[in-house]
Coordinates of C-alpha atoms in Angstrom, one line a residue:
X11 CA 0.0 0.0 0.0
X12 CA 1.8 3.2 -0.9
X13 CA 2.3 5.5 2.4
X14 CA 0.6 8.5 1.2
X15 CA -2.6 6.4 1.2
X16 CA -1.9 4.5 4.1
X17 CA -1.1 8.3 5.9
X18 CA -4.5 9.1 5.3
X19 CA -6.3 5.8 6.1
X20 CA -4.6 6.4 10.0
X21 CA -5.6 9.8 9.8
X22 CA -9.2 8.5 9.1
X23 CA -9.4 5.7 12.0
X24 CA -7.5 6.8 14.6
X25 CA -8.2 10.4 14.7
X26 CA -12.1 9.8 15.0
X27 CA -11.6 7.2 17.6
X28 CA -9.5 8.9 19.7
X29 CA -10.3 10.6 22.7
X30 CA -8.5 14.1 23.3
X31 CA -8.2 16.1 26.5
X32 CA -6.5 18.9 24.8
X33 CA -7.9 22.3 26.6
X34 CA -7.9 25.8 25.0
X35 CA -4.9 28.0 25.9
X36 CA -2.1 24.7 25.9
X37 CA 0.1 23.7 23.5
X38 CA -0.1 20.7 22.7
X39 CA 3.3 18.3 21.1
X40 CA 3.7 15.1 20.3
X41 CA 6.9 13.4 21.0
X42 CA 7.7 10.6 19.3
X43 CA 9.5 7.7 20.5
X44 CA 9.2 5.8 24.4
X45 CA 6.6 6.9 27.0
X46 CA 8.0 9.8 28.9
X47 CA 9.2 9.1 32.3
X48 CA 10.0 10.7 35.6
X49 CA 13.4 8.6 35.8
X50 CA 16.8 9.2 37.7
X51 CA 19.5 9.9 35.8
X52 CA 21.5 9.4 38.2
X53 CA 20.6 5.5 37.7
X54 CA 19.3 5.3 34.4
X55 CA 19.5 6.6 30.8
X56 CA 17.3 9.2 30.1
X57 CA 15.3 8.6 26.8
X58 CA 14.5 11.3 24.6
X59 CA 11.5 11.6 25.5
X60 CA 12.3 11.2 29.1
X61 CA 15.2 14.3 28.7
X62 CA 12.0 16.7 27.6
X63 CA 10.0 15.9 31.0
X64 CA 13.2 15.9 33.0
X65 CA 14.0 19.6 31.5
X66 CA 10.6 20.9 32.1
X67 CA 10.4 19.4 35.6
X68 CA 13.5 20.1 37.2
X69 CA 15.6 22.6 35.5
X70 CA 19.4 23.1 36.2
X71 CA 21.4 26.0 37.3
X72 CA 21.5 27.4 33.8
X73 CA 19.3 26.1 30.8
X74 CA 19.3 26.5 27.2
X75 CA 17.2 29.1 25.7
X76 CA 14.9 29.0 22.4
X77 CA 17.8 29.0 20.4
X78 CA 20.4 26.9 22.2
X79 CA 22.0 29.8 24.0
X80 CA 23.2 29.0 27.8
X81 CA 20.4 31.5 29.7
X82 CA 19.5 31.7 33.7
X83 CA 17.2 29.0 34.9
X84 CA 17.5 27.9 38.7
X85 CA 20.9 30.0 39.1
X86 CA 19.5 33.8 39.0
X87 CA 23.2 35.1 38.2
X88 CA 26.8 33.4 37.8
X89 CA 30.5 34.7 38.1
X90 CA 33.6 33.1 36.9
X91 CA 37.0 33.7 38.7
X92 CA 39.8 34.9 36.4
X93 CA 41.9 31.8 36.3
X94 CA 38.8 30.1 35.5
X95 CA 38.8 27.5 38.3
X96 CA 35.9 28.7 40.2
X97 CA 32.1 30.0 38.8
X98 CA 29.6 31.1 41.7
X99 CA 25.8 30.7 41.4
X100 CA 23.5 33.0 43.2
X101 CA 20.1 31.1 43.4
X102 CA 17.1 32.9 42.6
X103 CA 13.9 32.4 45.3
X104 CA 12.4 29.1 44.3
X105 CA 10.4 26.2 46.1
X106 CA 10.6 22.9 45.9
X107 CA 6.7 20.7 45.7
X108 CA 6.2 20.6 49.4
X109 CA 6.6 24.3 49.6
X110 CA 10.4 24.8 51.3
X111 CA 13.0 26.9 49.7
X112 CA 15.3 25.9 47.3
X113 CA 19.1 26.0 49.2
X114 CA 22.8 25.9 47.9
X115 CA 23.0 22.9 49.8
X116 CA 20.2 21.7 48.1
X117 CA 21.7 22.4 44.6
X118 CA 25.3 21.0 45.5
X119 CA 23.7 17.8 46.9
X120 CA 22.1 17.1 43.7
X121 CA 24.9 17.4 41.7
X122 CA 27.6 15.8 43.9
X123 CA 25.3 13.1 43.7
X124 CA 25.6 12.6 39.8
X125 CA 29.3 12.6 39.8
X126 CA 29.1 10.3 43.0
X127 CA 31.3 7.0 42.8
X128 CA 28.3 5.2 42.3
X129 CA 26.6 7.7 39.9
X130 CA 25.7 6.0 36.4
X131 CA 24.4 9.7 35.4
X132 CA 26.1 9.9 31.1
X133 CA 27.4 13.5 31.9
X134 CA 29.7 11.7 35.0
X135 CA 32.5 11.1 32.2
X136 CA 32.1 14.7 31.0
X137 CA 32.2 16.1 34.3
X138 CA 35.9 14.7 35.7
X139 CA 37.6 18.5 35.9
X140 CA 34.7 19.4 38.3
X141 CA 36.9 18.8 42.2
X142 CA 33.1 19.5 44.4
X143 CA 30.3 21.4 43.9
X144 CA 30.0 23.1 46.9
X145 CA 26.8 24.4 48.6
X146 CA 27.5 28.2 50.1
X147 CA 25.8 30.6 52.7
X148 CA 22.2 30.5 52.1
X149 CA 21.3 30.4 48.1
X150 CA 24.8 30.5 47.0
X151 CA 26.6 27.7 45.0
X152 CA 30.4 27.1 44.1
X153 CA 31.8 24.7 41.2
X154 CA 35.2 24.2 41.7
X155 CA 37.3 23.0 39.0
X156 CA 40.8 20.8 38.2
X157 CA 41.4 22.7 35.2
X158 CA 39.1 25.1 33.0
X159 CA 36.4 24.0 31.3
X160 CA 35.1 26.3 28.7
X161 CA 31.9 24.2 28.4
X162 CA 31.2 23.9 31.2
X163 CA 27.8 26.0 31.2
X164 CA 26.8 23.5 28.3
X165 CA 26.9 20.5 30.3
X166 CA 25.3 21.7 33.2
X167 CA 22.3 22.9 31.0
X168 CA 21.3 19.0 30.3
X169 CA 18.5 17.5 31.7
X170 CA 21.1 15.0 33.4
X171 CA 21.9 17.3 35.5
X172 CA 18.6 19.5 36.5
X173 CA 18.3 19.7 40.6
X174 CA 16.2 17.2 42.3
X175 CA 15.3 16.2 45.7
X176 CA 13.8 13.3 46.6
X177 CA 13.6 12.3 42.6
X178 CA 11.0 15.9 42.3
X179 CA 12.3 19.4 40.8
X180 CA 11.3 23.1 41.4
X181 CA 10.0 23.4 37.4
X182 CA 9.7 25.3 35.0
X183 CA 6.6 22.8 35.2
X184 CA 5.2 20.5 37.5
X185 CA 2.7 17.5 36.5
X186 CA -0.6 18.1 36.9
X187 CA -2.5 14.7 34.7
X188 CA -0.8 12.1 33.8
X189 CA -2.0 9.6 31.6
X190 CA -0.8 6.3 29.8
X191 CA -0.1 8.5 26.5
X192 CA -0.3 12.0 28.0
X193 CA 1.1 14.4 30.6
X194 CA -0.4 17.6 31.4
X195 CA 2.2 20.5 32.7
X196 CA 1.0 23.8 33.9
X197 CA 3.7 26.2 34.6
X198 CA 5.2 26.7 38.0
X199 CA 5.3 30.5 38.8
X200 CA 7.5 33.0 41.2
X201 CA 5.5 35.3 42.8
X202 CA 8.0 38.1 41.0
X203 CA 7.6 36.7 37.2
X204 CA 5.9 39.3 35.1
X205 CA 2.5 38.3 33.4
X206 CA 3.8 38.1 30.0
X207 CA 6.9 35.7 31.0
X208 CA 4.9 32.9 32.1
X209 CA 4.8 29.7 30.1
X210 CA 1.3 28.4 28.3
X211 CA 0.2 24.9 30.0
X212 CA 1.3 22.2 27.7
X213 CA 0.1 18.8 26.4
X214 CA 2.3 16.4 26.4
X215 CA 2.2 13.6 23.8
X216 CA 3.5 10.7 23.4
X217 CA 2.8 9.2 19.8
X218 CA 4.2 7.3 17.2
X219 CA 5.4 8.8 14.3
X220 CA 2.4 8.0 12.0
X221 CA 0.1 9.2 14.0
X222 CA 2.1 12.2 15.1
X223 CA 2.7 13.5 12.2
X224 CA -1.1 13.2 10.9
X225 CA -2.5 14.2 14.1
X226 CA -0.3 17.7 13.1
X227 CA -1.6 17.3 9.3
X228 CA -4.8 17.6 10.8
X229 CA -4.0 20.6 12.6
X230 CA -4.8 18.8 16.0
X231 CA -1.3 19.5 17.5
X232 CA 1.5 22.5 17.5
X233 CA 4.3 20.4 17.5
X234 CA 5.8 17.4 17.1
X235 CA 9.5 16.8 18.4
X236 CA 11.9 14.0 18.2
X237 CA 12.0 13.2 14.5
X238 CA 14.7 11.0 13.4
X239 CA 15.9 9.6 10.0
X240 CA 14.1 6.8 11.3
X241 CA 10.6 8.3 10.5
X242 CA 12.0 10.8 7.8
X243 CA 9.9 8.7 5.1
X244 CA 7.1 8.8 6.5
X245 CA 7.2 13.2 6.9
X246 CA 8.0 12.5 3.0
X247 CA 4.9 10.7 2.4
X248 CA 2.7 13.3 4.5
X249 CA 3.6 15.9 1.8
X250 CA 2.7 18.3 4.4
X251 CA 2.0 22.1 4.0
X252 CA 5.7 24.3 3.4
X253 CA 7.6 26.0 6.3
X254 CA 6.4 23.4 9.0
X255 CA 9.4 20.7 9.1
X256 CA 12.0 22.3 10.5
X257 CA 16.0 20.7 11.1
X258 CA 18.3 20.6 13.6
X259 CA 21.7 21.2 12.3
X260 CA 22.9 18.8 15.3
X261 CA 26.0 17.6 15.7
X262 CA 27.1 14.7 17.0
X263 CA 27.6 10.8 16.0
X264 CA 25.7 8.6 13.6
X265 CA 27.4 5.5 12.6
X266 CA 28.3 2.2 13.6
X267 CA 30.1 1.1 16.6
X268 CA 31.3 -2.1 16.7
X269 CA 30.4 -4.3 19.6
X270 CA 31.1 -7.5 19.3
X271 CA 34.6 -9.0 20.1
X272 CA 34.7 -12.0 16.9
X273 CA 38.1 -12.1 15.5
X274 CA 36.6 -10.9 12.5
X275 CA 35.9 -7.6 13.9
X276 CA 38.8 -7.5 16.0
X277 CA 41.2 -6.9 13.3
X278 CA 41.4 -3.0 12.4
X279 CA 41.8 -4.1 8.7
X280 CA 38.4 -5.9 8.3
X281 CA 36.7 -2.7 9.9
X282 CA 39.0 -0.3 7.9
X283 CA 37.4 -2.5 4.6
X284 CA 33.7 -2.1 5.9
X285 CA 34.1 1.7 6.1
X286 CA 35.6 2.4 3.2
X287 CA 33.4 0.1 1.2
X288 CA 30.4 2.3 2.2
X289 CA 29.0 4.6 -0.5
X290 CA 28.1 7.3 1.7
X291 CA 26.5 10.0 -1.0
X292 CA 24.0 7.5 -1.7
X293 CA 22.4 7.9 1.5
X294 CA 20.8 11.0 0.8
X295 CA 18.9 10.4 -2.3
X296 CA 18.1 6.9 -1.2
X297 CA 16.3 8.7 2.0
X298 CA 15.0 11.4 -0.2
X299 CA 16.7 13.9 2.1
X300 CA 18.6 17.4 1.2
X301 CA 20.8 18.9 3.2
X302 CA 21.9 15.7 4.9
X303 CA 25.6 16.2 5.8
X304 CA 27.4 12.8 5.3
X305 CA 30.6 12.2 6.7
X306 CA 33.5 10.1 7.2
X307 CA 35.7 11.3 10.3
X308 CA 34.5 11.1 14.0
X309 CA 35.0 14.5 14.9
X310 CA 32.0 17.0 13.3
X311 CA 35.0 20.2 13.2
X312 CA 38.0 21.2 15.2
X313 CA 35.8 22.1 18.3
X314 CA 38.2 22.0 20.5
X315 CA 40.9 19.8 19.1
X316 CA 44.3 21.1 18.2
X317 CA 43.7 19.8 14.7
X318 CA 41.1 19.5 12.1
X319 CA 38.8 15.6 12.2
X320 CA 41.4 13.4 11.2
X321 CA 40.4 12.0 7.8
X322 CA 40.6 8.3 7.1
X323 CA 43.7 7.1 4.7
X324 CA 41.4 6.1 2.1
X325 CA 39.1 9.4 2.2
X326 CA 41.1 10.5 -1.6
X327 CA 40.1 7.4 -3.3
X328 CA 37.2 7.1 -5.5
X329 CA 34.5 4.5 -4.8
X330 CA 35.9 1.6 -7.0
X331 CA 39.4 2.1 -5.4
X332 CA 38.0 2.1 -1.9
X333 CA 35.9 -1.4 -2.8
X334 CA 39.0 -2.4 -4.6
X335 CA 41.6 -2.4 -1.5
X336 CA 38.2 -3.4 0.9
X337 CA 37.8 -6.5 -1.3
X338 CA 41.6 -7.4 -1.0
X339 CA 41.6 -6.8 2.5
X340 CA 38.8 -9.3 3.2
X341 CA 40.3 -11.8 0.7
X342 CA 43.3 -11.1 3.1
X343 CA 41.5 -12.0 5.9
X344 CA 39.4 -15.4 4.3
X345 CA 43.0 -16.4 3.0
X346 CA 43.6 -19.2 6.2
X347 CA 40.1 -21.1 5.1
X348 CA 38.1 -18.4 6.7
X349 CA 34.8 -17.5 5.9
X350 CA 33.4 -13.8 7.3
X351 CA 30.7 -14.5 9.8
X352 CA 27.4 -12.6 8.7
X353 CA 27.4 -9.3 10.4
X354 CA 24.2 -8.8 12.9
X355 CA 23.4 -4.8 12.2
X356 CA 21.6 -3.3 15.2
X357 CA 19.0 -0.3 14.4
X358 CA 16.1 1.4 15.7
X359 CA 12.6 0.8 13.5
X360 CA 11.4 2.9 11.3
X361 CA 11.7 3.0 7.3
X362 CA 14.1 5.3 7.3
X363 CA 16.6 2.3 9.1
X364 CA 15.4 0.0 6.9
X365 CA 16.4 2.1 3.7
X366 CA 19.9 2.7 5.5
X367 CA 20.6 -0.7 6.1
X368 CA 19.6 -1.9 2.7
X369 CA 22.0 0.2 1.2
X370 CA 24.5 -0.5 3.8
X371 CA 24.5 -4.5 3.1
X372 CA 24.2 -3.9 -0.3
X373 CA 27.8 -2.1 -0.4
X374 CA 29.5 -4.6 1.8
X375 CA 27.9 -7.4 -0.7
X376 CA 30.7 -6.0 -3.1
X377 CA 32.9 -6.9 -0.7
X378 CA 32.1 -10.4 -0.4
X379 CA 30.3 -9.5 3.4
X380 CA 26.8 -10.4 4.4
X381 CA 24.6 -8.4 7.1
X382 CA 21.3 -9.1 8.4
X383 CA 19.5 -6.3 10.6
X384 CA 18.3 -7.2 14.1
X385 CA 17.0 -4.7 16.9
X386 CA 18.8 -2.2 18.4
X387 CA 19.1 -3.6 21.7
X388 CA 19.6 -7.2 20.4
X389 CA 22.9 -8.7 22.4
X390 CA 24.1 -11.0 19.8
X391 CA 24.7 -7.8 17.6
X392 CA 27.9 -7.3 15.9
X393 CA 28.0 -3.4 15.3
X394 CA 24.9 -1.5 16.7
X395 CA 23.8 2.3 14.9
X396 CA 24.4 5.3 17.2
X397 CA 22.1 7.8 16.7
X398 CA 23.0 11.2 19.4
X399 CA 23.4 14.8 19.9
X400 CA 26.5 15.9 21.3
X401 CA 25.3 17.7 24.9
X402 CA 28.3 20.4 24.2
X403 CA 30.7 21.2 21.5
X404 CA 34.1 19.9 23.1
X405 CA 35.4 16.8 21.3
X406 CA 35.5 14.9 24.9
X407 CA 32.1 13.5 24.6
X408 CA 33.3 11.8 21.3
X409 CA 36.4 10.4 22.2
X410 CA 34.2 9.1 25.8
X411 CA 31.1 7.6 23.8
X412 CA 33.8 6.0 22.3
X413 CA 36.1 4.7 24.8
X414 CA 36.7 1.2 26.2
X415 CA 34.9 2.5 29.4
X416 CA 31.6 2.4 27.2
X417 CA 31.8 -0.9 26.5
X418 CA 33.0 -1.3 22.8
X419 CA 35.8 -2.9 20.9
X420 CA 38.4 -0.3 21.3
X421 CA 42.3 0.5 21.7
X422 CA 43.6 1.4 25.4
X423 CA 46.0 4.0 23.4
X424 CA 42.8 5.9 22.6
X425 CA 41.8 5.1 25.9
X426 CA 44.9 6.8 27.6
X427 CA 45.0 9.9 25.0
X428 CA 41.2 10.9 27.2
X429 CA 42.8 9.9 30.1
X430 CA 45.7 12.4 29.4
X431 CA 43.2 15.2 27.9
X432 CA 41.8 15.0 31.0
X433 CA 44.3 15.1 33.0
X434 CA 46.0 18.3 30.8
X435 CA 47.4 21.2 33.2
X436 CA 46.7 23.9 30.3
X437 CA 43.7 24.1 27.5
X438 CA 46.5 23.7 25.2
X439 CA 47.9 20.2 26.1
X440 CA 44.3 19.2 26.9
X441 CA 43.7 20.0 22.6
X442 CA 46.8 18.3 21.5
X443 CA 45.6 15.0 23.8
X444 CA 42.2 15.3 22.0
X445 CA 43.7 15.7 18.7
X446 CA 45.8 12.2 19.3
X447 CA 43.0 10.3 20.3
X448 CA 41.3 11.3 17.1
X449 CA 43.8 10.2 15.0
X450 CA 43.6 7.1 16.9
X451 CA 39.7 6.5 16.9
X452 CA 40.6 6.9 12.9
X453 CA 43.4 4.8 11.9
X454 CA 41.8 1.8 13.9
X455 CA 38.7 2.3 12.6
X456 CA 37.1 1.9 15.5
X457 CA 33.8 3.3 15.0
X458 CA 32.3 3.6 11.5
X459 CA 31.1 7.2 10.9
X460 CA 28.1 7.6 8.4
X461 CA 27.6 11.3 8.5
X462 CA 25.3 13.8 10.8
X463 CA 22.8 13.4 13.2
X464 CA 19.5 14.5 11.9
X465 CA 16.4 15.9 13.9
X466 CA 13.5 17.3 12.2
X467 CA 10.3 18.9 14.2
X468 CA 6.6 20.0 12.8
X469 CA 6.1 23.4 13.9
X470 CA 3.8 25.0 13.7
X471 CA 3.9 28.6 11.9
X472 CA 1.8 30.2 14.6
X473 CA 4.2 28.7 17.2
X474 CA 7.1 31.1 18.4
X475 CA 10.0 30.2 20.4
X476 CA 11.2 27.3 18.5
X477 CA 14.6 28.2 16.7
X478 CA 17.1 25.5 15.0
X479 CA 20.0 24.9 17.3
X480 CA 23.5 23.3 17.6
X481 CA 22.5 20.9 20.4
X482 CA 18.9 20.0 19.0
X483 CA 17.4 20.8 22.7
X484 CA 14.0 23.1 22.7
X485 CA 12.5 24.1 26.0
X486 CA 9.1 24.0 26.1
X487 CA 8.7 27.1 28.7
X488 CA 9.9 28.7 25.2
X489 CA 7.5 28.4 23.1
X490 CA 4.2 30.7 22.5
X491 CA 1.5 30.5 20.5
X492 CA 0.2 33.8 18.5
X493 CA -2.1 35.2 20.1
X494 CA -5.4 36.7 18.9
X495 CA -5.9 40.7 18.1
X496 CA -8.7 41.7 20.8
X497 CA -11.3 43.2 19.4

């Protein structure tokens, strides 16, 4: 059945039958992917979906504004030392749900907690220059640092790290229905915020993407967030009205990381032949996608590296060269009576995965390598798609998602380049560590980079607040709706 038809035959049943508690005066989004969740980052991952609620529940010392910019959120004002070792938080008057008032204490507490020995919070790695957050005289709050961290502000913006107490926050939001498929948040508001500051109610969805995106063809939503080249076919099909799908231009990883330890994928010259044996400019028009940037190093820029992305040896080649030396390399390897194992590819559902991976097998098929897709969490998996936003723009995050502490076939050289870059006195020798581990990550081909991250929302064009951003976060205390001329 093609899509476009099978769009509107959703659009048709499932729109009529369902109920809908939307009130006048919210805005309501769908987010696609898992049911949101009130979870503890501190012991589990946060979904997607999960990362919305958490940022609209319990907001950090800073946050991320409309447009991705680092703005005020629990911390009122901030100050950083001149050698850069030290930033100070003044805490603006807040309450936590049972009423009491919102300390420095309270604030270092939570956040000593993520970075605790036990903490399996994802920003912990990201977060080893911090020496103690450190709760001051009344609403005052102290970050002490190892060495400076220019990013610092970015990372403590995620929801990872928003301020809880007994697993609640102090808002922007608090939950006032929740649902199996929907949460109600009504804006939490200081007696000092000014009338026109304070955030519409919001209905929270949580949808597949079919019905998402007709429910917002149908101009029953606002927005839908957390589109993925997973569902991008599917947005294709809608053929919806122009202006409302909007892009991230995110960066971050999406590629292949290998997980399983077979001698076949062990040897840097079989993964080396699976990379380059990948015809990545085919992605885009096989997803019917413009503006897709495709890619073949690890590192999205310099960022803060002390040299450009190292670029693979093979990245001058043309195709047939690259499938040339791949083919001789696995013939290399099958030379002892060997035969390669097929490869188990783990990725997320969704058409857009399937189209990927068809083209994916299809290339190593030149090679004389067979693949077979299974789901993403499957644990027999051989390499398994990463699909994620970068939560700041220092090339640490790659080099840790990557590292033999996150579980994946890797080189302890690598390893001890981080370790180092850590470690680095001066900004300097920190860049020149991250630059080594780069060139590292790339000659041993340990992860298979495919090109950027994509996320795409429906916005609607009577929804302000919502601006394209380098991190692909959007707070929902952002956004307005127009509002109506009185009469």
């Amino acid at each position: 059945m093609h899509m476009r038809r099978l769009i509107v035959l959703t659009l048709t049943v499932l729109l009529a039958s369902c109920s809908d508690p939307r009130n006048d005066g919210e805005i309501d989004v769908s987010v696609i992917g898992e049911r949101p969740r009130l979870v503890d980052p501190d012991r589990a991952l946060l979904s997607p979906a999960d990362a919305l609620l958490a940022s609209s529940t319990a907001m950090g010392l800073v946050a991320l504004d409309g447009g991705g910019q680092i703005e005020p959120a629990l911390a009122e004002s901030w100050i950083v030392t001149a050698d850069g070792l030290s930033t100070i938080f003044r805490i603006r008057p807040a309450q936590w749900p049972d009423g009491s008032e919102v300390t420095g204490e309270d604030v270092a507490r939570s956040l000593n907690r993520a970075i605790a020995p036990d903490s399996r919070n994802p920003m912990k790695p990201l977060l080893t220059a911090v020496d103690a957050f450190i709760g001051m005289t009344g609403r005052v709050v102290e970050v002490r640092l190892k060495t400076p961290r220019p990013n610092l502000l970015q990372l403590l913006a995620q929801p990872e790290l928003g301020i809880r107490r007994n697993g609640r926050g102090a808002g922007p939001f608090r939950i006032a229905m929740l649902r199996a498929d929907t949460i109600r948040l009504v804006p939490v508001i200081p007696e000092d915020m000014p009338p026109d500051q304070v955030p519409d109610a919001v209905l929270l969805r949580h949808e597949r993407a079919s019905l998402a995106i007709v429910r917002f063809a149908a101009n029953r939503s606002d927005l839908v967030t957390g589109g993925t080249l997973a569902h991008w076919p599917v947005v294709r099909a809608a053929r919806l009205r122009p202006g409302v799908v909007r892009f991230d231009a995110g960066q971050g990883l999406f590629g292949l990381e290998i997980v399983s330890r077979s001698t076949f994928l062990s040897t840097s010259s079989v993964r080396t032949a699976l990379s380059m044996a990948i015809d990545r400019n085919a992605l885009p028009p096989a997803l019917d996608i413009e503006g897709w940037t495709v890619a073949n190093t690890v590192l999205p820029g310099q960022l803060d590296s002390s040299a450009a992305p190292t670029r693979p040896e093979w990245a001058g080649d043309t195709l047939a060269q690259r499938r040339a030396n791949a083919a001789e390399r696995i013939a290399e390897w099958r030379s002892g009576g060997r035969a390669p194992p097929t490869l188990r590819v783990a990725l997320p559902p969704g058409p857009g995965m399937r189209i990927i991976f068809a083209r994916l097998a299809a290339d190593w098929r030149m090679i004389d390598v067979s693949a077979v897709a299974v789901p993403l969490r499957a644990a027999n998996a051989d390499l398994r798609l990463v699909d994620a936003i970068a939560p700041n723009t220092s090339a640490n995050w790659y080099l840790t998602r990557l590292s033999c502490a996150s579980g994946l076939v890797c080189d302890a050289q690598t390893d001890n380049a981080l370790n180092a870059a850590r470690d680095a006195p001066t900004l300097a020798a920190r860049a020149a560590f991250i630059a080594t581990g780069d060139a590292d990550l790339t000659a041993r081909a340990s992860f298979i980079p495919l090109g950027a991250p994509v996320r795409w929302s429906l916005v609607d064009p009577t929804l302000t607040g919502w601006k394209e951003n380098l991190l692909g976060m959007h707070a929902l205390r952002a956004l307005r709706p127009a509002r109506a001329a009185a009469p």
